[in-house]
PDB file of C-alpha atoms in Angstrom:
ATOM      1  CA  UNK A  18       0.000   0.000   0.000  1.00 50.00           C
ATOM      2  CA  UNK A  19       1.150   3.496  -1.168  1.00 58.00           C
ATOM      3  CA  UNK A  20       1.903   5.386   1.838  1.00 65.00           C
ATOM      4  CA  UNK A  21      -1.060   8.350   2.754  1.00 79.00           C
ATOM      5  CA  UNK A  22      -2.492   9.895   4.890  1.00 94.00           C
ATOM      6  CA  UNK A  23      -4.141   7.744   8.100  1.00 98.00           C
ATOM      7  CA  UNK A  24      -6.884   8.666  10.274  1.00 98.00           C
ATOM      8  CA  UNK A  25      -6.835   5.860  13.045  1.00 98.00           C
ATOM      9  CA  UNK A  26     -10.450   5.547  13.676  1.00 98.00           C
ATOM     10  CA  UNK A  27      -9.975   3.612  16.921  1.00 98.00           C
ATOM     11  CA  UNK A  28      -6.911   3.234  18.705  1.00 98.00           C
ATOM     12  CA  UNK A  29      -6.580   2.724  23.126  1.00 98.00           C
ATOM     13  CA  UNK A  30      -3.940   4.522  25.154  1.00 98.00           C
ATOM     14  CA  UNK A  31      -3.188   2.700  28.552  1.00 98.00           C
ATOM     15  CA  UNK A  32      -1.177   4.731  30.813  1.00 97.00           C
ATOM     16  CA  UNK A  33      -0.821   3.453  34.508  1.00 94.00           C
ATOM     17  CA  UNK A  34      -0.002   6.909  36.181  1.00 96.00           C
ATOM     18  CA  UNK A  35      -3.932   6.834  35.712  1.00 96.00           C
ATOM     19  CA  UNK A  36      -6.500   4.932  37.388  1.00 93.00           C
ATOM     20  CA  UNK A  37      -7.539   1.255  36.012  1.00 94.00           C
ATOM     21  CA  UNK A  38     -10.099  -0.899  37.183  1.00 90.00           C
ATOM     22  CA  UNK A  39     -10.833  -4.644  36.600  1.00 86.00           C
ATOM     23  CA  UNK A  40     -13.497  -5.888  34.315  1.00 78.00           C
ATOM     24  CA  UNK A  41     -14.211  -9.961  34.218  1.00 77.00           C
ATOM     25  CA  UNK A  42     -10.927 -10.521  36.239  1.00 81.00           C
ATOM     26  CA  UNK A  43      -8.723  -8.687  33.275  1.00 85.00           C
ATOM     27  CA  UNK A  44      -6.548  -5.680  33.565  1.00 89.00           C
ATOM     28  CA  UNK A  45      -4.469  -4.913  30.261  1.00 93.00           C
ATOM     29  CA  UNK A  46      -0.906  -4.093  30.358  1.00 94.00           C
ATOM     30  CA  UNK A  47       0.708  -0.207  29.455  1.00 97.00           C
ATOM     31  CA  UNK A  48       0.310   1.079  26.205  1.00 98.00           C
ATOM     32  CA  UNK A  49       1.212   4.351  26.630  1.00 98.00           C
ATOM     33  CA  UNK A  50       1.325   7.440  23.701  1.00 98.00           C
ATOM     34  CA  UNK A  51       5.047   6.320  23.626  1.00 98.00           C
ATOM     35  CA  UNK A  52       4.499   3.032  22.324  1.00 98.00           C
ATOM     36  CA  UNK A  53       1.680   4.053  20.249  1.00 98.00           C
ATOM     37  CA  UNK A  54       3.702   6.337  18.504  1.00 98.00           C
ATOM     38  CA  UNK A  55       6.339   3.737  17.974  1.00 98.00           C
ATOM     39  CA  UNK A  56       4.430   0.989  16.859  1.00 98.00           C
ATOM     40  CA  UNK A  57       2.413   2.723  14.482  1.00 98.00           C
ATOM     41  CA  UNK A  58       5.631   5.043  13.044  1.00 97.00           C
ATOM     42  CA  UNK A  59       5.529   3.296   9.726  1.00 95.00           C
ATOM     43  CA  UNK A  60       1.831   3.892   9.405  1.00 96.00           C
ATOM     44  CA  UNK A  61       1.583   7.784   8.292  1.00 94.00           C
ATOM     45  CA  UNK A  62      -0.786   8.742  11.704  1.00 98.00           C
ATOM     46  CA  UNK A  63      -1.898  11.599  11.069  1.00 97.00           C
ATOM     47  CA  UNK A  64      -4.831  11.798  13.454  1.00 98.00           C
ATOM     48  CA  UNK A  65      -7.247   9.410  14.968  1.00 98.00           C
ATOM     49  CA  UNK A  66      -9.602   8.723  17.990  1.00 98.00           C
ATOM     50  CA  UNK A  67      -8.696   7.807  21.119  1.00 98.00           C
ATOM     51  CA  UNK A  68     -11.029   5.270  22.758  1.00 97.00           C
ATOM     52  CA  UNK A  69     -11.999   4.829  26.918  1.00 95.00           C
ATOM     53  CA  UNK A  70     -11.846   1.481  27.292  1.00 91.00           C
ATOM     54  CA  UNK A  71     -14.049  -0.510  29.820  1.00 88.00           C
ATOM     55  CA  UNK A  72     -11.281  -0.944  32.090  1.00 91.00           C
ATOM     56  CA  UNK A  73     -10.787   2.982  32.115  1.00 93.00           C
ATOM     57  CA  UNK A  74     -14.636   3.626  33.473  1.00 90.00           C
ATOM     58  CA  UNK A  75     -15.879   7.029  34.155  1.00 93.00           C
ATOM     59  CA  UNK A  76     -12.291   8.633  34.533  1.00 95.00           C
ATOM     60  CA  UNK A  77     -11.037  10.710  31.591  1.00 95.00           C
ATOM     61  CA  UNK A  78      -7.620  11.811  32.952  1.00 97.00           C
ATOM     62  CA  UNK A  79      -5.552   8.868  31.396  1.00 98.00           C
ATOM     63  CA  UNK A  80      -7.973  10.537  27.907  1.00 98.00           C
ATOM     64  CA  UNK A  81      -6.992  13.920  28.206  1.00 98.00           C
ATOM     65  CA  UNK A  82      -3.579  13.516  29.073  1.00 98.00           C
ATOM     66  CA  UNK A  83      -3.206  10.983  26.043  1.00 98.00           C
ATOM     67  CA  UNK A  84      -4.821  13.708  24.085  1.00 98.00           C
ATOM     68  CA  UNK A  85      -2.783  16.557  25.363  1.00 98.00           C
ATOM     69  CA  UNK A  86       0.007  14.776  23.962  1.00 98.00           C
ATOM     70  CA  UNK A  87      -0.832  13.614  20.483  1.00 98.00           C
ATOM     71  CA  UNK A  88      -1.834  17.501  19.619  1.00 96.00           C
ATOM     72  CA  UNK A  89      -3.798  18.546  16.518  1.00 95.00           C
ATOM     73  CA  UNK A  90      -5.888  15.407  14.741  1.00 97.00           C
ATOM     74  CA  UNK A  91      -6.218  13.565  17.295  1.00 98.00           C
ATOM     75  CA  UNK A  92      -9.918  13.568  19.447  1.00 98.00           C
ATOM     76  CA  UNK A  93     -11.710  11.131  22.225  1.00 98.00           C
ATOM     77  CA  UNK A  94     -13.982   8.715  22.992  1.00 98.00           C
ATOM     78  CA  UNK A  95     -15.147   8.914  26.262  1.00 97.00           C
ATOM     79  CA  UNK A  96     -17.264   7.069  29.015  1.00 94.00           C
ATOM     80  CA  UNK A  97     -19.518   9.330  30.694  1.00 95.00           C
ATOM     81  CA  UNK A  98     -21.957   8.629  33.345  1.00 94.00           C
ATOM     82  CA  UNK A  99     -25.263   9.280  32.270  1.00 94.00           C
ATOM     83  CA  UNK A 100     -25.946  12.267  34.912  1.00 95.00           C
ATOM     84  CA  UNK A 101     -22.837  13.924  33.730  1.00 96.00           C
ATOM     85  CA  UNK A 102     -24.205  18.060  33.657  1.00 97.00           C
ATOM     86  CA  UNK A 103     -24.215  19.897  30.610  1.00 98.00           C
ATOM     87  CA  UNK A 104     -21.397  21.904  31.777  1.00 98.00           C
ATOM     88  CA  UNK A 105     -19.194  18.886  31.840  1.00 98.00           C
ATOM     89  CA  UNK A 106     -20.109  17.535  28.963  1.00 98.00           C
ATOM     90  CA  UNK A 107     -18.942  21.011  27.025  1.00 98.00           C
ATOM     91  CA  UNK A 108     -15.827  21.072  29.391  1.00 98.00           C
ATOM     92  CA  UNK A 109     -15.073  17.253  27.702  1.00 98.00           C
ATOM     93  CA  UNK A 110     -15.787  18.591  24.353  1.00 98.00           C
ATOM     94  CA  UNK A 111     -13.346  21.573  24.668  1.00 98.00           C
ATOM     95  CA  UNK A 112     -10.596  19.305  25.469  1.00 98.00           C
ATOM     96  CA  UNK A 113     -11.255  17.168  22.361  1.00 98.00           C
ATOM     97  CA  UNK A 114     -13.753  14.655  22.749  1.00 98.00           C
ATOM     98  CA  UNK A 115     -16.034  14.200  19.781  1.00 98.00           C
ATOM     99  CA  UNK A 116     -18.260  11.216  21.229  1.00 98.00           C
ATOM    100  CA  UNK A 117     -19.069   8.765  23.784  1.00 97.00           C
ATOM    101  CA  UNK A 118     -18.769   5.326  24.120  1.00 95.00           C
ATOM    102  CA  UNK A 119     -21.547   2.670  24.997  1.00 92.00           C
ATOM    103  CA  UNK A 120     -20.060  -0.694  25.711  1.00 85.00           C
ATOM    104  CA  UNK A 121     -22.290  -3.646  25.945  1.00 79.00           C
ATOM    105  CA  UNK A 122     -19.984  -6.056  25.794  1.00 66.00           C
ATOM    106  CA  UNK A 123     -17.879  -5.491  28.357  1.00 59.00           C
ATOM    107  CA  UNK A 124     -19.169  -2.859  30.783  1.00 52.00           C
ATOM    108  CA  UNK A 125     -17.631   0.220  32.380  1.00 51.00           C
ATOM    109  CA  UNK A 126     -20.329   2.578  30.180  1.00 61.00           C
ATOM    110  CA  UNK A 127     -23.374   3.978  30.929  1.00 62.00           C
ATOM    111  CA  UNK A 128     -26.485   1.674  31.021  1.00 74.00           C
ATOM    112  CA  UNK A 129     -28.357   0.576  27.270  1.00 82.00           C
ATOM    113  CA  UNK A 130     -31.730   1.699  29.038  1.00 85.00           C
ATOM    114  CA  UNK A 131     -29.408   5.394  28.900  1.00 90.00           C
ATOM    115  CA  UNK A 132     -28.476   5.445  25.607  1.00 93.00           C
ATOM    116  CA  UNK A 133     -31.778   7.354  24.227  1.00 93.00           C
ATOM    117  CA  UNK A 134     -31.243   9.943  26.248  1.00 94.00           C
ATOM    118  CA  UNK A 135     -27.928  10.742  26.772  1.00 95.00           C
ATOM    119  CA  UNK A 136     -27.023  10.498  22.809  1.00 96.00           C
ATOM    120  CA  UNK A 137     -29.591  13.386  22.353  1.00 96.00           C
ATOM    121  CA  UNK A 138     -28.208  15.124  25.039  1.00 97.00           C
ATOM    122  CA  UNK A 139     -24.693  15.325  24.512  1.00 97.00           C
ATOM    123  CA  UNK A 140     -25.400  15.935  20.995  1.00 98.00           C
ATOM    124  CA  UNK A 141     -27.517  19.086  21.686  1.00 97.00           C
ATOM    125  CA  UNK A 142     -25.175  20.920  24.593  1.00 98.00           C
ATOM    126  CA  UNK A 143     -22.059  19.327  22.156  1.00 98.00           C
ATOM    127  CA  UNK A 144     -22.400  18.021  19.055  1.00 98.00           C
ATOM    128  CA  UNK A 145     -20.918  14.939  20.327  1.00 98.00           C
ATOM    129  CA  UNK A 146     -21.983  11.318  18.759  1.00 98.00           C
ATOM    130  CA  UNK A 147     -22.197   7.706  20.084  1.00 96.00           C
ATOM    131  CA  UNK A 148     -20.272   4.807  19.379  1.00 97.00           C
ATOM    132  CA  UNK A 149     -21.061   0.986  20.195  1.00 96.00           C
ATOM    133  CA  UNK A 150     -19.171  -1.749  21.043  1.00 94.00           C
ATOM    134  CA  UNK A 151     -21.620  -4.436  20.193  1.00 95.00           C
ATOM    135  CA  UNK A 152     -22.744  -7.893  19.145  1.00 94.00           C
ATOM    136  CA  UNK A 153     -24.611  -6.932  16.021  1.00 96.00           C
ATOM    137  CA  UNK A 154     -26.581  -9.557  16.374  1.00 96.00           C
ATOM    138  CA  UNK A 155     -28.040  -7.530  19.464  1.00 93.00           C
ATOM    139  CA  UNK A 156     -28.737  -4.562  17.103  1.00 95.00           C
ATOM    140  CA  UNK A 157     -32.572  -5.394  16.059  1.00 94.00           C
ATOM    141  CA  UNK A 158     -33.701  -4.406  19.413  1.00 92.00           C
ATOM    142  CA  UNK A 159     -32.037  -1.375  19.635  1.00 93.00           C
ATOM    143  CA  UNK A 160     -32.633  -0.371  15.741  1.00 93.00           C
ATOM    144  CA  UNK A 161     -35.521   1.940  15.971  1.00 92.00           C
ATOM    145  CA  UNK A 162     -33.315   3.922  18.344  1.00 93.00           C
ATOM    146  CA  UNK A 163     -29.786   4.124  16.744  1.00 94.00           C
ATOM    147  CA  UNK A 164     -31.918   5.310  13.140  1.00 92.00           C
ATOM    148  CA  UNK A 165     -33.379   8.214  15.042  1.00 93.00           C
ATOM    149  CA  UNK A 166     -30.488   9.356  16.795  1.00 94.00           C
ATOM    150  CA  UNK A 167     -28.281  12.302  14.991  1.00 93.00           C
ATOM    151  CA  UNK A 168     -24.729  10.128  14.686  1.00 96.00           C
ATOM    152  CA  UNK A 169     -23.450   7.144  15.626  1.00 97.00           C
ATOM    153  CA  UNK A 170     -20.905   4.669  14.377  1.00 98.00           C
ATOM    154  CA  UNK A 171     -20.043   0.943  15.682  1.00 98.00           C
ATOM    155  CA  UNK A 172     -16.856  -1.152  16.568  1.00 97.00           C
ATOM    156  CA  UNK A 173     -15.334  -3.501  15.109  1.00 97.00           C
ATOM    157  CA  UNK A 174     -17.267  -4.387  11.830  1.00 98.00           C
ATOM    158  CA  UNK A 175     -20.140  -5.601  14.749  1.00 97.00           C
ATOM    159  CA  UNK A 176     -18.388  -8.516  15.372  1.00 97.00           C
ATOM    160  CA  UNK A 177     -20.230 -11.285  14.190  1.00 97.00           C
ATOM    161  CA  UNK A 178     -21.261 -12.543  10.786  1.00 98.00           C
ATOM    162  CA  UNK A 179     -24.807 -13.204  11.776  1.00 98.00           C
ATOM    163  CA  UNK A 180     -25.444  -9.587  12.366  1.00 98.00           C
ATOM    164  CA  UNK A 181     -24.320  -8.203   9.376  1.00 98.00           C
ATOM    165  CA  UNK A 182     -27.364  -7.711   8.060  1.00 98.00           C
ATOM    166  CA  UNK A 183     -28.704  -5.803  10.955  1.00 97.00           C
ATOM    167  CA  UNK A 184     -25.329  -3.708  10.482  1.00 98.00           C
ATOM    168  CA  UNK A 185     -26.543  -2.995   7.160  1.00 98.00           C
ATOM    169  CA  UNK A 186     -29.849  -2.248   7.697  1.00 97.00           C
ATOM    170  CA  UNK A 187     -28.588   0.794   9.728  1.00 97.00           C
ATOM    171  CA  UNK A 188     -25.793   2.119   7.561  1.00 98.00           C
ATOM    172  CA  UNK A 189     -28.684   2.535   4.978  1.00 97.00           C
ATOM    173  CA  UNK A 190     -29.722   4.478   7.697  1.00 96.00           C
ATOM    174  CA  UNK A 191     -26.896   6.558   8.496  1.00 96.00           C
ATOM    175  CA  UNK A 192     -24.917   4.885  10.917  1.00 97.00           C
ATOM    176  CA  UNK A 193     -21.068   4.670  10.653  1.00 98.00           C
ATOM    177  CA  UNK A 194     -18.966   1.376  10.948  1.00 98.00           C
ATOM    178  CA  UNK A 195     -15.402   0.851  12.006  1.00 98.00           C
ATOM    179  CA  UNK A 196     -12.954  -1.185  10.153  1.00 98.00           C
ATOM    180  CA  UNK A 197     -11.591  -2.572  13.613  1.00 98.00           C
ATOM    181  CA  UNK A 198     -10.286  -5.352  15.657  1.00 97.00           C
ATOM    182  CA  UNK A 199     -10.169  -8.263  13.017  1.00 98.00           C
ATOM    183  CA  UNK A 200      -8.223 -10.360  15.739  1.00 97.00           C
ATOM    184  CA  UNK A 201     -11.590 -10.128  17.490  1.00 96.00           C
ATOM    185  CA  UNK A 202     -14.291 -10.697  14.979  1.00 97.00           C
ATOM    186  CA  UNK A 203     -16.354 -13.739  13.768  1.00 97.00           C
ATOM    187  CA  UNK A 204     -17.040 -13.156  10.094  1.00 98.00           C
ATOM    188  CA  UNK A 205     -15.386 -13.358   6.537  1.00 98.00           C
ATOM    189  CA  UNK A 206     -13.662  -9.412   6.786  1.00 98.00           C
ATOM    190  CA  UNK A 207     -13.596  -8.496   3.164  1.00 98.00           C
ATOM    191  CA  UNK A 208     -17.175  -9.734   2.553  1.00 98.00           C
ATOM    192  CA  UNK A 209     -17.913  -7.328   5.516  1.00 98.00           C
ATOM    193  CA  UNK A 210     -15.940  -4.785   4.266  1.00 98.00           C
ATOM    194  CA  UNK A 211     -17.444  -4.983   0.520  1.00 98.00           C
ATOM    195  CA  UNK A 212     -20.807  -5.271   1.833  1.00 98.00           C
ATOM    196  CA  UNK A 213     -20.983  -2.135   3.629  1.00 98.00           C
ATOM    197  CA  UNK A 214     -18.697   0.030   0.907  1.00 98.00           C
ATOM    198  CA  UNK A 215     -21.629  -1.239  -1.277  1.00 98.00           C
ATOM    199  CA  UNK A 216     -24.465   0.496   0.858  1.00 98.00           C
ATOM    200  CA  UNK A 217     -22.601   3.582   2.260  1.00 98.00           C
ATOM    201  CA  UNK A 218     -18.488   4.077   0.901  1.00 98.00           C
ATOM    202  CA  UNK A 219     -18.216   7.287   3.475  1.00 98.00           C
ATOM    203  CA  UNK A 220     -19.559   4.928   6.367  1.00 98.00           C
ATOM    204  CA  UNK A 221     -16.678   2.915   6.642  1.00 98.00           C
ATOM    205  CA  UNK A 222     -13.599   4.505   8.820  1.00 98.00           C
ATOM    206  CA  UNK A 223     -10.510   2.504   9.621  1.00 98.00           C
ATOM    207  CA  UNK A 224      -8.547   1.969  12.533  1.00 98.00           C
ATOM    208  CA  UNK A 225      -5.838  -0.399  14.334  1.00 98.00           C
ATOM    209  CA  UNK A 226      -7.523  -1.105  17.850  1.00 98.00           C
ATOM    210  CA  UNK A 227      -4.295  -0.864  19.587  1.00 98.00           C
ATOM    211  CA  UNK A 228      -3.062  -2.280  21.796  1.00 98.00           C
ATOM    212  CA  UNK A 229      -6.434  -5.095  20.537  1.00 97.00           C
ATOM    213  CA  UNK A 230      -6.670  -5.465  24.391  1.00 93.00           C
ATOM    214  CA  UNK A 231      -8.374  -9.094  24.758  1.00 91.00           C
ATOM    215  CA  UNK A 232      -8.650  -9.938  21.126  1.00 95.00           C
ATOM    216  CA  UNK A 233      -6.949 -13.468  19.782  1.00 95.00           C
ATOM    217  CA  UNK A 234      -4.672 -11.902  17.683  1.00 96.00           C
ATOM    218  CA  UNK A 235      -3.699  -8.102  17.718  1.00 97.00           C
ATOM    219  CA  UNK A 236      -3.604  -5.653  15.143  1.00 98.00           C
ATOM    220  CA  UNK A 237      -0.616  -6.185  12.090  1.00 98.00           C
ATOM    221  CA  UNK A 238      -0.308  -3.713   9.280  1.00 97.00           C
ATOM    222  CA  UNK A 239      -1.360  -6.293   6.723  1.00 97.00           C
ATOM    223  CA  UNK A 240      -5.185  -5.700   8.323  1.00 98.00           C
ATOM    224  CA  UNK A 241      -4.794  -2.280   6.842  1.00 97.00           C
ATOM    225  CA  UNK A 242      -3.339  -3.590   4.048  1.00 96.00           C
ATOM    226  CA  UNK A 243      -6.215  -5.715   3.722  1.00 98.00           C
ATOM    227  CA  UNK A 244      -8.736  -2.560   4.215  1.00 98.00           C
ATOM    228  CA  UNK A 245      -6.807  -1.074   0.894  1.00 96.00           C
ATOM    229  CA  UNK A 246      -6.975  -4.320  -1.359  1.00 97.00           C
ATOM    230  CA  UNK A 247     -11.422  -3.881  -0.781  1.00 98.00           C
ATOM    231  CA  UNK A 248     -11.649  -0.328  -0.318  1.00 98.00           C
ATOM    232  CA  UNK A 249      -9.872   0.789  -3.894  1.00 96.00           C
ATOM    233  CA  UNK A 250     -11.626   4.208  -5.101  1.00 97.00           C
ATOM    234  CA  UNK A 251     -12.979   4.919  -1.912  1.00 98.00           C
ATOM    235  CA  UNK A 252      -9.244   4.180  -0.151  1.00 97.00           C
ATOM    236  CA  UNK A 253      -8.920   7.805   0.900  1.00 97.00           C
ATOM    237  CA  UNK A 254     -12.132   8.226   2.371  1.00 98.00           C
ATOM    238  CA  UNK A 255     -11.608   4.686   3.914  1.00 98.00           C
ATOM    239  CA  UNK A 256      -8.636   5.712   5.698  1.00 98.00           C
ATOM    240  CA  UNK A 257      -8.758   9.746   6.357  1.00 98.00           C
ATOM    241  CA  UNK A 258     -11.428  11.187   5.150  1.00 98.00           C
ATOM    242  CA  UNK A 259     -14.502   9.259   6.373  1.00 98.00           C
ATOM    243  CA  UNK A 260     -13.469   9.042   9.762  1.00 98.00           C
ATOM    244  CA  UNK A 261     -11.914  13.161   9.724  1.00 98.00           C
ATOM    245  CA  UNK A 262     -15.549  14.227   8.769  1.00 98.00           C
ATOM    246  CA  UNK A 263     -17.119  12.273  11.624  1.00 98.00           C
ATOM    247  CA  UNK A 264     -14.705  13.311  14.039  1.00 98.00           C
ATOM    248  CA  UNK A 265     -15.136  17.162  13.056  1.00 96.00           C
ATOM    249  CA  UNK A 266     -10.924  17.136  12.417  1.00 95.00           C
TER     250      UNK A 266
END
């Protein structure tokens, strides 16, 4: 793959000068901006998300720090109780966070029965989005929400083959997808890939899922050289400009 410019759609720093806190028995190791920085060197970074994880709960200082020093390009993902006020919401949102995370899979997030709400909130005081990290097989039951709601985007191609089509139901809808974590996934990738280029080519937004925390096999640059071999015209939107638009870079 030619070398240009990379948007990293989804990437975790790991830092332990900040607060961690167990999930399921598992506590990941450092991965701090450092090592970021050096593992992805080859990669032309040139901005990209940076993801709470459920081990990093409600605490954004590991975040803002992380964000502090990666500079211009580079934005967050938080966790945010669901009572956060408005005030801190737009406090978040001047120090670079573009959206908030709901995990269902592995906890540390607000509550589903919040999601409603607090996407419609933090949208309003911030422009700020959702994102999910989700079985899409769960999506059909939370459908008539995510298609109402202003933005949102999900993790990790929705991780299983069997929900693709519930996947795709909502990108004809609007809803973004990540080109994530294919050491964690259960489906055929490129089929994945091609199928939702060939409902919405500006929904797709690629990433590395560093340091792929819990996944059977982490991120290698071939997955991005993968992501290039499927994406062809719409490469550049696949890899910077897809993702910069949603993020507001």
């Amino acid at each position: 793959m030619d070398p240009r410019p990379f948007f990293d759609a989804h990437f975790h720093v790991i830092d332990s000068r900040f607060p961690l806190f167990e999930r399921d028995g598992y506590l990941p190791g450092e991965f701090t901006v450092q090592q970021y920085r050096e593992r992805t060197a080859a990669l032309d970074v040139v901005g990209g998300a940076v993801v709470s994880g459920s081990f990093q709960g409600f605490d954004q200082s590991c975040l803002l720090d992380a964000l502090a020093q990666l500079g211009p390009g580079f934005v967050g993902v938080a966790q945010i109780p669901h009572d956060l006020p408005d005030e801190e919401v737009v406090r978040l949102a001047e120090r670079g966070v573009r959206g908030v995370r709901f995990n269902l899979r592995r906890g540390g997030s607000a509550g589903v029965e919040h999601l409603d709400a607090l996407a419609r909130r933090i949208h309003r005081v911030a422009g700020m989005h959702i994102e999910l990290y989700v079985d899409a097989r769960d999506l059909p039951e939370l459908a008539g929400i995510l298609a109402a709601l202003p933005a949102v985007s999900v993790d990790h191609l929705g991780l299983h083959a069997d929900g693709l089509p519930h996947l795709l139901e909502l990108v004809e809808r609007g809803v973004r997808v990540k080109a994530t974590g294919f050491g964690r996934v259960e489906l055929d990738v490129p089929q994945a890939l091609r199928a939702v280029l060939n409902v919405d080519p500006t929904a797709l937004m690629a990433g590395t899922d560093l340091p792929s925390t819990r996944a059977r096999r982490p991120f290698a640059d071939t997955d991005l050289r993968l992501v290039a071999e499927v994406a062809g015209e719409h490469l550049d939107g696949v890899m910077y400009g897809n993702a910069a638009a949603f993020y507001r870079v």
